[in-house]
Amino acid sequence: AQSVTQLGSHVSVSEGALVLLRCNYSSSVPPYLFWYVQYPNQGLQLLLKYTSAATLVKGINGFEAEFKKSETSFHLTKPSAHMSDAAEYFCAVSDNTDKLIFGTGTRLQVFP
Amino acid sequence: EPEVTQTPSHQVTQMGQEVILRCVPISNHLYFYWYRQILGQKVEFLVSFYNNEISEKSEIFDDQFSVERPDGSNFTLKIRSTKLEDSAMYFCASSLRRDNAYNEQFFGPGTRLTVL
């Protein structure tokens, strides 16, 4: 069975600081990995995904994530946080069937 | 930009009542999904739907749940007799293809269901 674990339900950073949101996965088959973002009163929006090509994946809004098989991790980073990055972030895994399997989410707060 | 919409944004119901949650997927999409998130827990897959049939369903999706695409634009989730534990945020999603590697599921903003 597949699963993801997001460490830290809340992360707070100052504007301009590094953003690091952690995700570890478990999968018996080569996984496809995703990060979604949810802004208040909006749907989940795809930030980026890993589908077995390059291990460093670049997404929208300056975010990127690195697939590390040895660590079973897919952490999301952004070098410099903006106030507009405040949102809930979800990591998800798929074995390329219909369903996405999500983590519990991490709420990112950005302070001026 | 096309988007998935869901109504209502918040539904309050009494235990044992039937509820219907509505979704309008992106118009040219072919695959439809429902997920839910109980407060503080993971977003969980409920069901996928294609060509007027359920493609896959989770163990959560028991006989109390049903889905329908009644008119070619709406996609509904019905809970026949709600329980307290059905209180959650319900997300609808749609996609053009099934293959998650080369595809994107587009999500609606969710319906918060509260069962009293």
CSV table of C-alpha atoms in Angstrom, one decimal:
chain,number,residue,atom,x,y,z
A,1,ALA,CA,0.0,0.0,0.0
A,2,GLN,CA,1.1,3.5,-0.6
A,3,SER,CA,1.2,6.4,1.8
A,4,VAL,CA,2.7,9.8,2.5
A,5,THR,CA,3.7,11.4,5.7
A,6,GLN,CA,4.0,15.2,6.0
A,7,LEU,CA,6.1,16.2,9.0
A,8,GLY,CA,4.8,19.3,10.7
A,9,SER,CA,1.2,20.4,10.4
A,10,HIS,CA,2.2,24.0,10.7
A,11,VAL,CA,5.3,25.8,9.4
A,12,SER,CA,6.1,29.4,10.0
A,13,VAL,CA,8.8,31.4,8.2
A,14,SER,CA,9.7,35.0,7.8
A,15,GLU,CA,9.3,36.7,4.4
A,16,GLY,CA,12.4,36.1,2.4
A,17,ALA,CA,13.4,33.0,4.4
A,18,LEU,CA,13.8,29.5,3.0
A,19,VAL,CA,10.6,27.4,2.8
A,20,LEU,CA,11.1,23.7,3.5
A,21,LEU,CA,8.0,21.4,3.7
A,22,ARG,CA,8.7,17.8,4.4
A,23,CYS,CA,7.2,14.7,2.7
A,24,ASN,CA,8.2,11.1,3.0
A,25,TYR,CA,6.5,8.4,1.0
A,26,SER,CA,6.0,4.6,1.2
A,27,SER,CA,5.4,2.7,-2.0
A,28,SER,CA,5.9,-0.8,-3.2
A,29,VAL,CA,6.1,0.3,-6.8
A,30,PRO,CA,8.0,3.3,-8.4
A,31,PRO,CA,5.9,6.2,-7.2
A,32,TYR,CA,4.5,9.3,-8.9
A,33,LEU,CA,4.7,12.1,-6.4
A,34,PHE,CA,2.8,15.4,-6.3
A,35,TRP,CA,2.6,18.6,-4.3
A,36,TYR,CA,-0.7,20.5,-4.3
A,37,VAL,CA,-1.4,23.9,-2.7
A,38,GLN,CA,-4.7,25.1,-1.4
A,39,TYR,CA,-5.4,28.8,-0.9
A,40,PRO,CA,-8.3,29.9,1.3
A,41,ASN,CA,-11.7,29.1,-0.3
A,42,GLN,CA,-10.1,27.6,-3.4
A,43,GLY,CA,-9.5,24.1,-4.7
A,44,LEU,CA,-6.3,22.1,-4.5
A,45,GLN,CA,-3.9,23.3,-7.3
A,46,LEU,CA,-1.0,21.3,-8.6
A,47,LEU,CA,2.4,22.8,-7.8
A,48,LEU,CA,4.6,20.1,-9.3
A,49,LYS,CA,4.9,16.4,-9.9
A,50,TYR,CA,7.6,13.8,-10.2
A,51,THR,CA,7.0,11.1,-12.7
A,52,SER,CA,10.4,9.2,-12.9
A,53,ALA,CA,12.2,11.7,-15.2
A,54,ALA,CA,14.5,14.3,-13.5
A,55,THR,CA,14.8,14.0,-9.8
A,56,LEU,CA,14.7,17.7,-9.2
A,57,VAL,CA,11.3,19.0,-10.3
A,58,LYS,CA,10.5,22.7,-10.7
A,59,GLY,CA,7.0,23.9,-10.3
A,60,ILE,CA,5.0,27.1,-10.3
A,61,ASN,CA,5.6,30.1,-8.1
A,62,GLY,CA,9.3,29.3,-7.6
A,63,PHE,CA,8.8,26.0,-5.8
A,64,GLU,CA,10.8,22.9,-6.4
A,65,ALA,CA,11.1,19.4,-5.0
A,66,GLU,CA,13.7,16.7,-5.1
A,67,PHE,CA,13.0,13.0,-5.3
A,68,LYS,CA,15.4,11.1,-3.1
A,69,LYS,CA,14.8,7.4,-3.4
A,70,SER,CA,17.3,6.5,-0.7
A,71,GLU,CA,15.5,8.7,1.8
A,72,THR,CA,12.0,8.0,0.4
A,73,SER,CA,11.5,11.8,0.5
A,74,PHE,CA,10.0,14.4,-1.8
A,75,HIS,CA,10.5,17.7,0.2
A,76,LEU,CA,9.2,20.9,-1.2
A,77,THR,CA,11.4,24.0,-1.1
A,78,LYS,CA,11.4,27.7,-2.1
A,79,PRO,CA,14.5,29.8,-1.6
A,80,SER,CA,12.6,33.0,-0.5
A,81,ALA,CA,9.1,33.0,0.9
A,82,HIS,CA,6.6,35.6,-0.1
A,83,MET,CA,3.5,36.6,1.9
A,84,SER,CA,1.4,35.2,-1.0
A,85,ASP,CA,2.8,31.7,-0.3
A,86,ALA,CA,0.7,31.4,2.9
A,87,ALA,CA,-1.5,28.4,2.2
A,88,GLU,CA,-2.0,24.7,2.9
A,89,TYR,CA,0.3,22.3,1.1
A,90,PHE,CA,-0.5,18.7,0.4
A,91,CYS,CA,1.9,16.0,-0.7
A,92,ALA,CA,0.4,13.0,-2.6
A,93,VAL,CA,1.5,9.7,-4.2
A,94,SER,CA,0.0,7.7,-7.0
A,95,ASP,CA,0.8,4.3,-8.5
A,96,ASN,CA,-0.7,5.7,-11.8
A,97,THR,CA,-4.2,4.4,-11.1
A,98,ASP,CA,-7.0,6.7,-10.6
A,99,LYS,CA,-6.5,7.8,-7.1
A,100,LEU,CA,-4.1,10.2,-5.4
A,101,ILE,CA,-3.1,9.3,-1.8
A,102,PHE,CA,-2.6,12.5,0.2
A,103,GLY,CA,-0.8,13.4,3.4
A,104,THR,CA,-2.5,15.4,6.2
A,105,GLY,CA,-1.2,18.7,4.8
A,106,THR,CA,1.1,21.5,6.1
A,107,ARG,CA,-0.2,25.0,6.8
A,108,LEU,CA,2.5,27.5,5.8
A,109,GLN,CA,2.4,30.9,7.5
A,110,VAL,CA,4.7,33.7,6.3
A,111,PHE,CA,5.4,36.6,8.6
A,112,PRO,CA,6.6,40.1,7.4
B,1,GLU,CA,-9.6,29.8,-16.9
B,2,PRO,CA,-11.9,26.7,-16.6
B,3,GLU,CA,-12.4,25.5,-13.0
B,4,VAL,CA,-14.2,22.9,-11.1
B,5,THR,CA,-17.1,24.3,-9.0
B,6,GLN,CA,-18.9,22.8,-6.1
B,7,THR,CA,-22.2,23.6,-4.3
B,8,PRO,CA,-23.0,24.3,-1.6
B,9,SER,CA,-19.9,25.5,0.1
B,10,HIS,CA,-21.2,24.4,3.4
B,11,GLN,CA,-24.0,22.0,4.2
B,12,VAL,CA,-25.4,21.3,7.6
B,13,THR,CA,-27.7,18.3,8.1
B,14,GLN,CA,-29.2,16.1,10.7
B,15,MET,CA,-28.0,12.6,11.3
B,16,GLY,CA,-30.0,10.1,9.2
B,17,GLN,CA,-30.8,12.7,6.5
B,18,GLU,CA,-29.9,12.3,2.8
B,19,VAL,CA,-27.5,14.9,1.3
B,20,ILE,CA,-26.5,15.5,-2.3
B,21,LEU,CA,-23.2,17.3,-3.0
B,22,ARG,CA,-22.9,18.9,-6.4
B,23,CYS,CA,-20.0,19.4,-8.6
B,24,VAL,CA,-19.6,20.9,-12.1
B,25,PRO,CA,-16.3,19.5,-13.6
B,26,ILE,CA,-14.3,21.1,-16.3
B,27,SER,CA,-16.4,20.8,-19.5
B,28,ASN,CA,-14.1,18.6,-21.7
B,29,HIS,CA,-12.9,16.4,-18.9
B,30,LEU,CA,-13.8,12.7,-18.9
B,31,TYR,CA,-12.7,11.4,-15.4
B,32,PHE,CA,-14.4,12.5,-12.2
B,33,TYR,CA,-13.4,11.9,-8.6
B,34,TRP,CA,-14.6,12.5,-5.0
B,35,TYR,CA,-12.2,12.9,-2.1
B,36,ARG,CA,-12.9,13.8,1.5
B,37,GLN,CA,-10.9,15.2,4.4
B,38,ILE,CA,-12.1,14.8,7.9
B,39,LEU,CA,-10.8,17.7,10.0
B,40,GLY,CA,-7.2,17.1,11.0
B,41,GLN,CA,-6.9,14.0,8.9
B,42,LYS,CA,-5.6,13.1,5.4
B,43,VAL,CA,-7.4,13.8,2.2
B,44,GLU,CA,-8.9,10.4,1.3
B,45,PHE,CA,-10.0,9.0,-2.1
B,46,LEU,CA,-13.6,8.0,-2.3
B,47,VAL,CA,-14.4,7.1,-5.9
B,48,SER,CA,-13.6,7.7,-9.5
B,49,PHE,CA,-16.1,7.7,-12.3
B,50,TYR,CA,-15.7,7.4,-16.1
B,51,ASN,CA,-18.1,6.7,-18.9
B,52,ASN,CA,-21.1,6.7,-16.5
B,53,GLU,CA,-19.6,4.0,-14.3
B,54,ILE,CA,-17.5,3.8,-11.2
B,55,SER,CA,-13.9,3.0,-12.1
B,56,GLU,CA,-12.6,2.5,-8.6
B,57,LYS,CA,-13.8,3.0,-5.1
B,58,SER,CA,-12.3,2.9,-1.7
B,59,GLU,CA,-13.5,0.9,1.3
B,60,ILE,CA,-15.0,4.1,2.6
B,61,PHE,CA,-17.4,4.3,-0.3
B,62,ASP,CA,-20.0,1.8,1.0
B,63,ASP,CA,-23.6,1.3,0.1
B,64,GLN,CA,-24.6,4.6,1.8
B,65,PHE,CA,-22.7,6.5,-1.0
B,66,SER,CA,-23.6,6.8,-4.6
B,67,VAL,CA,-22.4,9.0,-7.5
B,68,GLU,CA,-24.2,10.1,-10.6
B,69,ARG,CA,-23.7,12.3,-13.6
B,70,PRO,CA,-27.3,13.1,-14.3
B,71,ASP,CA,-27.2,15.6,-17.1
B,72,GLY,CA,-23.7,15.6,-18.7
B,73,SER,CA,-22.5,18.6,-16.7
B,74,ASN,CA,-23.1,17.9,-13.0
B,75,PHE,CA,-21.4,15.2,-11.0
B,76,THR,CA,-23.1,14.4,-7.7
B,77,LEU,CA,-22.2,12.5,-4.5
B,78,LYS,CA,-25.2,11.3,-2.5
B,79,ILE,CA,-25.0,10.1,1.0
B,80,ARG,CA,-28.3,8.3,1.8
B,81,SER,CA,-28.4,8.4,5.6
B,82,THR,CA,-25.7,10.6,7.0
B,83,LYS,CA,-23.7,9.7,10.1
B,84,LEU,CA,-21.8,11.9,12.5
B,85,GLU,CA,-18.6,10.5,11.1
B,86,ASP,CA,-19.5,11.7,7.6
B,87,SER,CA,-18.7,15.3,8.7
B,88,ALA,CA,-15.8,16.3,6.5
B,89,MET,CA,-14.7,18.5,3.6
B,90,TYR,CA,-15.7,16.8,0.3
B,91,PHE,CA,-13.6,17.6,-2.8
B,92,CYS,CA,-14.6,17.0,-6.3
B,93,ALA,CA,-12.0,16.7,-9.0
B,94,SER,CA,-11.9,16.1,-12.8
B,95,SER,CA,-9.3,15.2,-15.3
B,96,LEU,CA,-8.9,14.8,-19.1
B,97,ARG,CA,-7.2,11.5,-18.8
B,98,ARG,CA,-6.8,8.7,-16.2
B,99,ASP,CA,-3.0,8.5,-16.2
B,100,ASN,CA,-1.7,10.6,-13.2
B,101,ALA,CA,1.8,10.7,-14.7
B,102,TYR,CA,0.8,12.7,-17.7
B,103,ASN,CA,-2.4,14.2,-16.4
B,104,GLU,CA,-3.6,16.6,-13.8
B,105,GLN,CA,-6.6,16.3,-11.5
B,106,PHE,CA,-8.3,19.7,-11.1
B,107,PHE,CA,-10.0,20.2,-7.8
B,108,GLY,CA,-12.9,22.2,-6.7
B,109,PRO,CA,-13.0,24.3,-3.5
B,110,GLY,CA,-14.8,21.7,-1.5
B,111,THR,CA,-18.1,21.4,0.3
B,112,ARG,CA,-17.9,21.3,4.1
B,113,LEU,CA,-20.5,18.8,5.4
B,114,THR,CA,-21.5,19.1,9.0
B,115,VAL,CA,-23.7,16.3,10.4
B,116,LEU,CA,-25.4,17.1,13.7
